[in-house]
mmCIF file of C-alpha atoms and ligand atoms in Angstrom:
data_model
loop_
_atom_site.group_PDB
_atom_site.id
_atom_site.type_symbol
_atom_site.label_atom_id
_atom_site.label_comp_id
_atom_site.label_asym_id
_atom_site.label_seq_id
_atom_site.Cartn_x
_atom_site.Cartn_y
_atom_site.Cartn_z
ATOM 1 C CA GLU A 1 136.725 37.124 158.015
ATOM 2 C CA HIS A 2 137.462 38.879 161.267
ATOM 3 C CA LEU A 3 134.470 37.133 162.851
ATOM 4 C CA LYS A 4 135.605 33.751 161.540
ATOM 5 C CA MET A 5 138.946 34.421 163.182
ATOM 6 C CA LEU A 6 137.157 35.068 166.453
ATOM 7 C CA ILE A 7 135.458 31.697 166.128
ATOM 8 C CA ASP A 8 138.829 30.068 165.429
ATOM 9 C CA LYS A 9 140.191 31.775 168.518
ATOM 10 C CA LEU A 10 137.238 30.534 170.553
ATOM 11 C CA LYS A 11 137.841 26.995 169.369
ATOM 12 C CA LYS A 12 141.530 27.237 170.241
ATOM 13 C CA GLU A 13 141.293 29.012 173.582
ATOM 14 C CA GLN A 14 137.741 28.122 174.676
ATOM 15 C CA ALA A 15 137.293 31.697 175.817
ATOM 16 C CA LEU A 16 136.754 35.209 174.497
ATOM 17 C CA THR A 17 136.581 38.653 176.079
ATOM 18 C CA LYS A 18 133.251 40.346 176.658
ATOM 19 C CA GLU A 19 133.884 42.686 173.727
ATOM 20 C CA GLU A 20 134.646 39.762 171.451
ATOM 21 C CA TRP A 21 131.493 37.890 172.485
ATOM 22 C CA VAL A 22 129.402 40.977 171.770
ATOM 23 C CA GLU A 23 131.062 41.432 168.391
ATOM 24 C CA LEU A 24 130.330 37.827 167.400
ATOM 25 C CA ILE A 25 126.735 37.912 168.571
ATOM 26 C CA GLU A 26 125.942 41.260 166.962
ATOM 27 C CA GLY A 27 127.843 40.542 163.753
ATOM 28 C CA ARG A 28 126.528 37.018 163.161
ATOM 29 C CA ASN A 29 125.031 35.973 159.832
ATOM 30 C CA ALA A 30 123.979 32.724 158.176
ATOM 31 C CA GLU A 31 127.403 31.961 156.729
ATOM 32 C CA LEU A 32 129.175 32.554 160.024
ATOM 33 C CA ALA A 33 126.625 30.354 161.781
ATOM 34 C CA GLU A 34 127.333 27.462 159.392
ATOM 35 C CA TYR A 35 131.046 27.883 160.044
ATOM 36 C CA LEU A 36 130.408 27.839 163.801
ATOM 37 C CA PHE A 37 128.107 24.798 163.672
ATOM 38 C CA ALA A 38 130.622 22.750 161.671
ATOM 39 C CA LEU A 39 133.290 23.356 164.322
ATOM 40 C CA ALA A 40 130.791 22.762 167.141
ATOM 41 C CA ARG A 41 129.804 19.409 165.612
ATOM 42 C CA GLU A 42 133.459 18.450 165.311
ATOM 43 C CA GLU A 43 133.940 18.965 169.060
ATOM 44 C CA ARG A 44 130.695 17.241 169.888
ATOM 45 C CA HIS A 45 131.596 14.201 167.785
ATOM 46 C CA HIS A 46 135.074 14.091 169.276
ATOM 47 C CA TYR A 47 133.749 13.750 172.834
ATOM 48 C CA TYR A 48 130.266 12.286 172.412
ATOM 49 C CA ASP A 49 130.323 10.751 168.919
ATOM 50 C CA HIS A 50 126.800 10.620 167.441
ATOM 51 C CA ASP A 51 125.244 9.701 170.783
ATOM 52 C CA VAL A 52 122.278 11.581 172.195
ATOM 53 C CA TYR A 53 121.559 11.211 175.899
ATOM 54 C CA VAL A 54 117.973 11.114 177.115
ATOM 55 C CA ARG A 55 116.545 12.295 180.401
ATOM 56 C CA GLY A 56 113.017 11.470 181.504
ATOM 57 C CA LEU A 57 111.382 14.677 182.703
ATOM 58 C CA ILE A 58 108.792 14.384 185.470
ATOM 59 C CA GLU A 59 106.970 17.664 186.095
ATOM 60 C CA PHE A 60 105.670 16.800 189.538
ATOM 61 C CA THR A 61 104.070 20.077 190.668
ATOM 62 C CA ASN A 62 103.007 23.323 189.055
ATOM 63 C CA TYR A 63 102.387 25.129 192.332
ATOM 64 C CA CYS A 64 104.926 27.924 192.763
ATOM 65 C CA LYS A 65 105.488 30.539 195.431
ATOM 66 C CA ASN A 66 107.470 32.706 193.026
ATOM 67 C CA ASP A 67 106.195 35.210 190.532
ATOM 68 C CA CYS A 68 108.726 35.302 187.689
ATOM 69 C CA LEU A 69 107.236 37.646 185.108
ATOM 70 C CA TYR A 70 107.796 35.274 182.181
ATOM 71 C CA CYS A 71 106.530 32.041 183.685
ATOM 72 C CA GLY A 72 103.078 30.559 183.117
ATOM 73 C CA ILE A 73 102.996 28.823 186.508
ATOM 74 C CA ARG A 74 103.822 32.014 188.460
ATOM 75 C CA LYS A 75 101.776 32.329 191.612
ATOM 76 C CA SER A 76 99.758 35.302 190.324
ATOM 77 C CA ASN A 77 98.409 33.311 187.403
ATOM 78 C CA SER A 78 95.010 32.412 188.801
ATOM 79 C CA ASN A 79 94.071 30.742 185.503
ATOM 80 C CA ALA A 80 96.654 28.000 185.994
ATOM 81 C CA LYS A 81 95.032 24.716 186.972
ATOM 82 C CA ARG A 82 97.280 23.514 189.784
ATOM 83 C CA TYR A 83 98.289 19.891 190.385
ATOM 84 C CA ARG A 84 100.688 17.842 192.455
ATOM 85 C CA LEU A 85 101.869 14.285 191.885
ATOM 86 C CA SER A 86 101.946 11.939 194.876
ATOM 87 C CA GLU A 87 105.007 9.904 195.724
ATOM 88 C CA GLU A 88 103.297 6.865 194.196
ATOM 89 C CA ASP A 89 102.553 8.834 190.981
ATOM 90 C CA ILE A 90 106.197 9.872 190.736
ATOM 91 C CA LEU A 91 107.460 6.327 191.296
ATOM 92 C CA SER A 92 105.080 5.046 188.678
ATOM 93 C CA CYS A 93 106.459 7.606 186.165
ATOM 94 C CA CYS A 94 109.954 6.322 186.961
ATOM 95 C CA GLY A 95 108.764 2.743 186.409
ATOM 96 C CA THR A 96 107.355 3.614 182.991
ATOM 97 C CA GLY A 97 110.533 5.478 182.172
ATOM 98 C CA TYR A 98 112.782 2.648 183.285
ATOM 99 C CA GLU A 99 110.938 0.235 180.992
ATOM 100 C CA LEU A 100 111.479 2.688 178.138
ATOM 101 C CA GLY A 101 115.221 2.705 178.775
ATOM 102 C CA PHE A 102 115.627 5.919 180.747
ATOM 103 C CA ARG A 103 118.517 5.865 183.214
ATOM 104 C CA THR A 104 118.176 9.491 184.279
ATOM 105 C CA PHE A 105 115.080 10.997 185.846
ATOM 106 C CA VAL A 106 114.595 14.733 186.269
ATOM 107 C CA LEU A 107 112.167 15.862 188.938
ATOM 108 C CA GLN A 108 111.114 19.380 188.033
ATOM 109 C CA GLY A 109 108.554 21.630 189.611
ATOM 110 C CA GLY A 110 107.611 25.062 190.835
ATOM 111 C CA GLU A 111 108.821 26.131 194.261
ATOM 112 C CA ASP A 112 106.132 24.293 196.149
ATOM 113 C CA GLY A 113 106.260 24.322 199.954
ATOM 114 C CA PHE A 114 103.963 21.292 200.096
ATOM 115 C CA TYR A 115 107.023 19.169 199.351
ATOM 116 C CA THR A 116 108.953 19.682 202.558
ATOM 117 C CA ASP A 117 112.566 18.563 202.785
ATOM 118 C CA GLU A 118 111.326 15.525 204.673
ATOM 119 C CA LYS A 119 108.929 14.566 201.860
ATOM 120 C CA LEU A 120 111.557 15.218 199.187
ATOM 121 C CA VAL A 121 114.202 13.186 200.987
ATOM 122 C CA HIS A 122 111.727 10.319 201.191
ATOM 123 C CA ILE A 123 110.923 10.506 197.472
ATOM 124 C CA ILE A 124 114.615 10.726 196.529
ATOM 125 C CA SER A 125 115.544 7.750 198.722
ATOM 126 C CA ARG A 126 112.725 5.621 197.301
ATOM 127 C CA ILE A 127 113.736 6.366 193.703
ATOM 128 C CA LYS A 128 117.392 5.570 194.378
ATOM 129 C CA GLU A 129 116.423 2.406 196.246
ATOM 130 C CA LEU A 130 114.236 1.137 193.403
ATOM 131 C CA TYR A 131 116.504 2.319 190.577
ATOM 132 C CA PRO A 132 120.079 2.290 191.895
ATOM 133 C CA ASP A 133 121.495 2.286 188.361
ATOM 134 C CA CYS A 134 119.771 5.572 187.511
ATOM 135 C CA ALA A 135 120.902 9.143 187.989
ATOM 136 C CA LEU A 136 118.455 11.476 189.694
ATOM 137 C CA THR A 137 118.314 15.158 188.807
ATOM 138 C CA LEU A 138 116.409 17.781 190.774
ATOM 139 C CA SER A 139 115.120 21.043 189.343
ATOM 140 C CA ILE A 140 113.123 22.652 192.120
ATOM 141 C CA GLY A 141 114.562 26.126 192.393
ATOM 142 C CA GLU A 142 116.333 28.080 195.097
ATOM 143 C CA LYS A 143 116.748 26.359 198.468
ATOM 144 C CA SER A 144 119.068 26.716 201.431
ATOM 145 C CA ARG A 145 122.445 25.057 201.352
ATOM 146 C CA GLU A 146 121.243 22.729 204.124
ATOM 147 C CA SER A 147 118.311 21.574 202.023
ATOM 148 C CA TYR A 148 120.535 20.970 199.002
ATOM 149 C CA GLN A 149 122.853 18.951 201.245
ATOM 150 C CA ALA A 150 119.959 16.856 202.566
ATOM 151 C CA TYR A 151 118.769 15.966 199.041
ATOM 152 C CA TYR A 152 122.331 15.106 198.053
ATOM 153 C CA ASP A 153 122.773 12.872 201.087
ATOM 154 C CA ALA A 154 119.491 11.148 200.191
ATOM 155 C CA GLY A 155 120.941 10.264 196.784
ATOM 156 C CA ALA A 156 120.239 13.109 194.348
ATOM 157 C CA ASP A 157 123.091 13.275 191.815
ATOM 158 C CA ARG A 158 122.438 16.361 189.732
ATOM 159 C CA TYR A 159 120.708 19.733 189.971
ATOM 160 C CA LEU A 160 119.387 22.023 187.262
ATOM 161 C CA LEU A 161 119.042 25.680 188.123
ATOM 162 C CA ARG A 162 119.266 28.115 185.250
ATOM 163 C CA HIS A 163 120.872 31.368 186.301
ATOM 164 C CA GLU A 164 118.346 32.943 183.819
ATOM 165 C CA THR A 165 120.488 36.028 183.178
ATOM 166 C CA ALA A 166 123.834 36.893 184.738
ATOM 167 C CA ASN A 167 123.207 40.643 184.655
ATOM 168 C CA ALA A 168 121.659 41.780 187.941
ATOM 169 C CA ALA A 169 119.720 44.713 186.453
ATOM 170 C CA HIS A 170 118.315 42.528 183.685
ATOM 171 C CA TYR A 171 117.466 39.841 186.256
ATOM 172 C CA ALA A 172 115.500 42.429 188.220
ATOM 173 C CA LYS A 173 113.387 43.246 185.162
ATOM 174 C CA LEU A 174 112.337 39.598 184.797
ATOM 175 C CA HIS A 175 111.660 38.803 188.446
ATOM 176 C CA PRO A 176 109.873 40.201 191.483
ATOM 177 C CA ALA A 177 111.992 42.070 194.041
ATOM 178 C CA SER A 178 112.043 39.013 196.317
ATOM 179 C CA LEU A 179 114.445 37.268 193.892
ATOM 180 C CA SER A 180 117.977 38.275 192.943
ATOM 181 C CA ALA A 181 120.661 37.245 190.485
ATOM 182 C CA ALA A 182 123.143 37.132 193.370
ATOM 183 C CA ASN A 183 121.161 34.576 195.345
ATOM 184 C CA ARG A 184 120.485 32.495 192.239
ATOM 185 C CA GLN A 185 124.199 32.372 191.482
ATOM 186 C CA GLN A 186 125.093 31.611 195.094
ATOM 187 C CA CYS A 187 122.782 28.592 194.926
ATOM 188 C CA LEU A 188 124.764 27.308 191.945
ATOM 189 C CA TRP A 189 128.080 27.680 193.760
ATOM 190 C CA ASP A 190 126.616 25.898 196.809
ATOM 191 C CA LEU A 191 125.343 23.045 194.644
ATOM 192 C CA LYS A 192 128.733 22.632 193.018
ATOM 193 C CA ASP A 193 130.501 22.767 196.321
ATOM 194 C CA ILE A 194 128.268 20.032 197.761
ATOM 195 C CA GLY A 195 129.220 17.765 194.891
ATOM 196 C CA TYR A 196 126.250 17.841 192.550
ATOM 197 C CA GLN A 197 126.679 17.667 188.804
ATOM 198 C CA VAL A 198 125.259 21.098 188.087
ATOM 199 C CA GLY A 199 123.314 22.531 185.183
ATOM 200 C CA THR A 200 122.752 26.210 184.598
ATOM 201 C CA GLY A 201 121.385 28.152 181.627
ATOM 202 C CA PHE A 202 119.308 31.032 180.372
ATOM 203 C CA MET A 203 116.489 32.007 178.070
ATOM 204 C CA VAL A 204 117.416 33.407 174.668
ATOM 205 C CA GLY A 205 115.506 36.514 173.622
ATOM 206 C CA SER A 206 113.942 37.259 176.988
ATOM 207 C CA PRO A 207 112.456 40.769 177.270
ATOM 208 C CA TYR A 208 115.085 43.554 177.501
ATOM 209 C CA GLN A 209 117.944 41.144 176.699
ATOM 210 C CA THR A 210 120.929 42.632 174.824
ATOM 211 C CA ALA A 211 124.069 41.149 173.273
ATOM 212 C CA GLU A 212 125.974 42.460 176.321
ATOM 213 C CA HIS A 213 123.724 40.421 178.584
ATOM 214 C CA LEU A 214 124.359 37.293 176.520
ATOM 215 C CA ALA A 215 128.094 37.986 176.686
ATOM 216 C CA GLU A 216 127.815 38.211 180.473
ATOM 217 C CA ASP A 217 125.934 34.900 180.494
ATOM 218 C CA LEU A 218 128.800 33.279 178.599
ATOM 219 C CA LEU A 219 131.392 34.737 180.963
ATOM 220 C CA PHE A 220 129.434 33.602 184.014
ATOM 221 C CA ILE A 221 129.036 30.085 182.617
ATOM 222 C CA LYS A 222 132.726 29.899 181.791
ATOM 223 C CA LYS A 223 133.542 30.801 185.372
ATOM 224 C CA LEU A 224 131.011 28.375 186.870
ATOM 225 C CA ASN A 225 132.164 25.595 184.541
ATOM 226 C CA PRO A 226 128.945 23.565 184.912
ATOM 227 C CA HIS A 227 128.331 19.988 183.771
ATOM 228 C CA MET A 228 125.245 20.983 181.810
ATOM 229 C CA ILE A 229 123.796 24.091 180.166
ATOM 230 C CA GLY A 230 120.099 24.348 179.353
ATOM 231 C CA ILE A 231 119.132 27.140 177.011
ATOM 232 C CA GLY A 232 115.963 27.718 175.045
ATOM 233 C CA PRO A 233 114.083 30.589 173.501
ATOM 234 C CA PHE A 234 111.864 32.733 175.700
ATOM 235 C CA ILE A 235 108.269 32.100 174.600
ATOM 236 C CA PRO A 236 105.481 34.350 175.881
ATOM 237 C CA HIS A 237 102.664 32.909 177.978
ATOM 238 C CA HIS A 238 99.290 34.602 177.502
ATOM 239 C CA ASP A 239 98.537 34.850 181.240
ATOM 240 C CA THR A 240 101.752 36.650 182.248
ATOM 241 C CA PRO A 241 102.916 40.293 182.202
ATOM 242 C CA PHE A 242 105.067 39.351 179.179
ATOM 243 C CA ALA A 243 102.115 38.094 177.131
ATOM 244 C CA ASP A 244 102.752 40.611 174.352
ATOM 245 C CA GLU A 245 106.548 40.349 174.247
ATOM 246 C CA LYS A 246 108.299 38.782 171.269
ATOM 247 C CA ALA A 247 109.616 35.229 171.480
ATOM 248 C CA GLY A 248 113.335 34.472 171.179
ATOM 249 C CA THR A 249 114.381 33.255 167.744
ATOM 250 C CA LEU A 250 115.468 29.852 166.503
ATOM 251 C CA GLU A 251 118.406 31.467 164.762
ATOM 252 C CA LEU A 252 119.900 33.141 167.852
ATOM 253 C CA THR A 253 119.259 30.103 170.064
ATOM 254 C CA LEU A 254 121.135 27.845 167.629
ATOM 255 C CA PHE A 255 123.990 30.334 167.422
ATOM 256 C CA MET A 256 124.289 30.408 171.219
ATOM 257 C CA LEU A 257 124.310 26.572 171.316
ATOM 258 C CA GLY A 258 127.216 26.564 168.871
ATOM 259 C CA LEU A 259 129.140 29.118 170.942
ATOM 260 C CA LEU A 260 128.544 27.143 174.139
ATOM 261 C CA ARG A 261 129.811 23.925 172.539
ATOM 262 C CA LEU A 262 133.067 25.623 171.549
ATOM 263 C CA MET A 263 133.453 27.356 174.920
ATOM 264 C CA LEU A 264 132.909 24.146 176.953
ATOM 265 C CA PRO A 265 133.476 21.287 174.472
ATOM 266 C CA LYS A 266 132.643 18.511 176.957
ATOM 267 C CA VAL A 267 129.502 20.032 178.441
ATOM 268 C CA LEU A 268 126.066 18.420 178.237
ATOM 269 C CA LEU A 269 123.851 20.591 176.076
ATOM 270 C CA PRO A 270 120.155 19.771 175.647
ATOM 271 C CA ALA A 271 118.087 20.598 172.598
ATOM 272 C CA THR A 272 115.156 21.792 174.694
ATOM 273 C CA THR A 273 111.399 21.458 174.421
ATOM 274 C CA ALA A 274 111.133 25.235 173.981
ATOM 275 C CA LEU A 275 113.399 24.970 170.932
ATOM 276 C CA GLY A 276 111.112 22.241 169.584
ATOM 277 C CA THR A 277 108.139 24.494 170.246
ATOM 278 C CA ILE A 278 109.246 27.482 168.132
ATOM 279 C CA HIS A 279 110.162 25.322 165.112
ATOM 280 C CA PRO A 280 108.998 21.836 164.062
ATOM 281 C CA LYS A 281 112.604 20.747 163.566
ATOM 282 C CA GLY A 282 114.017 22.854 166.402
ATOM 283 C CA ARG A 283 115.480 19.967 168.397
ATOM 284 C CA GLU A 284 117.074 18.363 165.333
ATOM 285 C CA LEU A 285 118.622 21.715 164.401
ATOM 286 C CA GLY A 286 119.806 22.094 167.986
ATOM 287 C CA ILE A 287 121.645 18.763 167.789
ATOM 288 C CA GLN A 288 123.191 19.864 164.504
ATOM 289 C CA ALA A 289 124.396 23.076 166.179
ATOM 290 C CA GLY A 290 126.226 21.133 168.906
ATOM 291 C CA ALA A 291 123.632 19.885 171.420
ATOM 292 C CA ASN A 292 123.800 16.287 172.697
ATOM 293 C CA VAL A 293 120.864 15.747 175.079
ATOM 294 C CA VAL A 294 117.070 15.550 174.746
ATOM 295 C CA MET A 295 114.566 15.490 177.582
ATOM 296 C CA PRO A 296 111.343 13.720 176.659
ATOM 297 C CA ASN A 297 108.391 14.141 178.967
ATOM 298 C CA LEU A 298 107.471 11.356 181.404
ATOM 299 C CA SER A 299 104.725 13.232 183.246
ATOM 300 C CA PRO A 300 101.279 11.600 183.246
ATOM 301 C CA VAL A 301 99.269 12.793 180.242
ATOM 302 C CA SER A 302 96.483 13.879 182.614
ATOM 303 C CA VAL A 303 98.621 16.775 183.930
ATOM 304 C CA ARG A 304 100.837 17.514 180.923
ATOM 305 C CA LYS A 305 98.986 20.515 179.616
ATOM 306 C CA ASP A 306 98.851 22.069 183.078
ATOM 307 C CA TYR A 307 102.642 22.406 183.301
ATOM 308 C CA SER A 308 102.326 25.339 180.978
ATOM 309 C CA LEU A 309 105.367 27.592 181.267
ATOM 310 C CA TYR A 310 104.783 29.167 177.831
ATOM 311 C CA ASP A 311 102.232 28.963 175.027
ATOM 312 C CA ASN A 312 101.960 26.123 172.478
ATOM 313 C CA LYS A 313 104.295 23.756 174.353
ATOM 314 C CA ILE A 314 104.763 20.562 172.340
ATOM 315 C CA CYS A 315 104.127 16.959 173.461
ATOM 316 C CA THR A 316 101.323 17.847 175.869
ATOM 317 C CA GLY A 317 99.034 15.101 174.540
ATOM 318 C CA ASP A 318 101.569 12.347 174.035
ATOM 319 C CA GLU A 319 102.211 9.294 176.173
ATOM 320 C CA ALA A 320 105.752 8.849 177.483
ATOM 321 C CA ALA A 321 106.393 6.039 175.013
ATOM 322 C CA GLU A 322 105.277 8.191 172.088
ATOM 323 C CA CYS A 323 107.698 10.985 173.028
ATOM 324 C CA ARG A 324 110.482 8.497 173.523
ATOM 325 C CA PHE A 325 110.031 6.862 170.117
ATOM 326 C CA CYS A 326 109.264 10.133 168.359
ATOM 327 C CA LEU A 327 112.637 11.465 169.510
ATOM 328 C CA GLU A 328 114.374 8.252 168.551
ATOM 329 C CA ARG A 329 113.005 8.636 165.005
ATOM 330 C CA ARG A 330 113.882 12.302 164.868
ATOM 331 C CA MET A 331 117.463 11.681 165.966
ATOM 332 C CA LYS A 332 117.884 8.777 163.530
ATOM 333 C CA SER A 333 116.636 10.998 160.705
ATOM 334 C CA ILE A 334 119.703 13.226 161.157
ATOM 335 C CA GLY A 335 122.184 10.394 161.805
ATOM 336 C CA TYR A 336 122.248 10.392 165.621
ATOM 337 C CA ASN A 337 121.413 7.622 168.121
ATOM 338 C CA ILE A 338 119.652 7.819 171.429
ATOM 339 C CA VAL A 339 121.627 5.892 174.035
ATOM 340 C CA THR A 340 120.227 4.463 177.248
ATOM 341 C CA SER A 341 122.937 5.097 179.785
ATOM 342 C CA ARG A 342 123.188 7.484 182.703
ATOM 343 C CA GLY A 343 125.008 9.827 180.347
ATOM 344 C CA ASP A 344 127.296 11.515 182.839
ATOM 345 C CA SER A 345 129.043 14.699 181.798
ATOM 346 C CA LEU A 346 132.636 14.577 180.626
ATOM 347 C CA ASN A 347 133.033 18.163 181.831
ATOM 348 C CA ILE A 348 134.249 17.465 185.346
HETATM 349 N N1 SAM B 401 111.192 26.199 189.705
HETATM 350 C C1 SAM B 401 112.399 25.667 189.157
HETATM 351 C C2 SAM B 401 113.367 26.777 188.833
HETATM 352 O O1 SAM B 401 113.006 27.942 189.000
HETATM 353 O O2 SAM B 401 114.482 26.471 188.428
HETATM 354 C C3 SAM B 401 112.184 24.790 187.929
HETATM 355 C C4 SAM B 401 111.014 25.099 187.059
HETATM 356 S S1 SAM B 401 111.195 26.553 186.026
HETATM 357 C C5 SAM B 401 109.558 26.680 185.404
HETATM 358 C C6 SAM B 401 112.172 25.897 184.684
HETATM 359 C C7 SAM B 401 112.655 26.868 183.628
HETATM 360 O O3 SAM B 401 111.599 27.219 182.757
HETATM 361 C C8 SAM B 401 113.176 28.176 184.101
HETATM 362 O O4 SAM B 401 114.508 28.060 184.499
HETATM 363 C C9 SAM B 401 112.985 29.097 182.881
HETATM 364 O O5 SAM B 401 114.214 29.361 182.224
HETATM 365 C C10 SAM B 401 112.046 28.303 181.985
HETATM 366 N N2 SAM B 401 110.888 29.114 181.573
HETATM 367 C C11 SAM B 401 109.933 29.637 182.376
HETATM 368 N N3 SAM B 401 109.081 30.392 181.658
HETATM 369 C C12 SAM B 401 109.489 30.345 180.374
HETATM 370 C C13 SAM B 401 109.025 30.946 179.157
HETATM 371 N N4 SAM B 401 107.973 31.750 179.141
HETATM 372 N N5 SAM B 401 109.710 30.673 178.018
HETATM 373 C C14 SAM B 401 110.780 29.854 178.031
HETATM 374 N N6 SAM B 401 111.265 29.275 179.138
HETATM 375 C C15 SAM B 401 110.628 29.524 180.307
HETATM 376 FE FE1 FES B 402 107.840 29.496 189.324
HETATM 377 FE FE2 FES B 402 109.185 31.060 187.901
HETATM 378 S S1 FES B 402 107.140 31.337 188.519
HETATM 379 S S2 FES B 402 109.851 29.251 188.759
#
């Protein structure tokens, strides 16, 4: 009953203290989760009705100069088969996506120096020229403020950069010494300041993660007040130092989605591919816990399986149209509708 009262307080005040977050996360059980999800759905329906926004994900390079310990495309993974899409390839993905009703494209990739700012600005301008009614999201990691500004001036609207974990010591256990939580977070503040619609997020159940860390993630996100929050379970990749670590659970990921919906009722919250990978109905359950976005894959099938961040990733053999219609069916099956609009965030 005490925990239910904490959830009521969260709904009312859209905030809790660190101690209260930890209490909720550690004390959670199935009944409490159902209580949380019902309230989360109420908020979701109030702001976004039964609409589900779609974003067409284009994974344009799997080269990466970084060496994140969890990630299958880390530079030390010599078994990764590397690829890059040309500007023409990327534009052709957008064309396919546009025909399928996508009005948001997400360009995601490793931190690949081949794509200089000049090349990126060119690609961004071309996409915005050809598809002026579409929103363009970048997810290409940590860059200088000047670079972020150049992409924004070229027409990029949104930027996804998960903070991964707000706790600096935990961050250091997941990343090489060249990367820091402080720099990652500074990038997010810069992006916001420039005027991007910003998405952050974290992995659930990453190695060494505690309830305190998750509480710190929630506090950081509250402070950042982003437009979007991408969370998904950590899933081990066999060619990384974390090959033998346990995956994050469906249950905790759903619980965190519910908490996020109550903390930032108007935020965009995707039911991620990783969630769909650990459970056949993961994305549907994510929507029912408060999520309101899905991100089907638009990458060419020829490179799909090579963008392998974690093992057993779903959709790697499916054409863009198949993913699009598969998700439409899945959302309909639980009473939700995919809508083809830009789907801007109400959390501004
Ligand atoms: N390079 C860009 C960046 O760092 O933001 C974008 C690509 S990065 C591969 C996208 C996200 O994949 C990361 O933010 C991370 O949370 C997620 N990811 C990487 N490895 C993962 C794993 N083993 N399990 C689950 N998610 C993973
Ligand atoms: Fe490339 Fe982590 S190894 S983003």
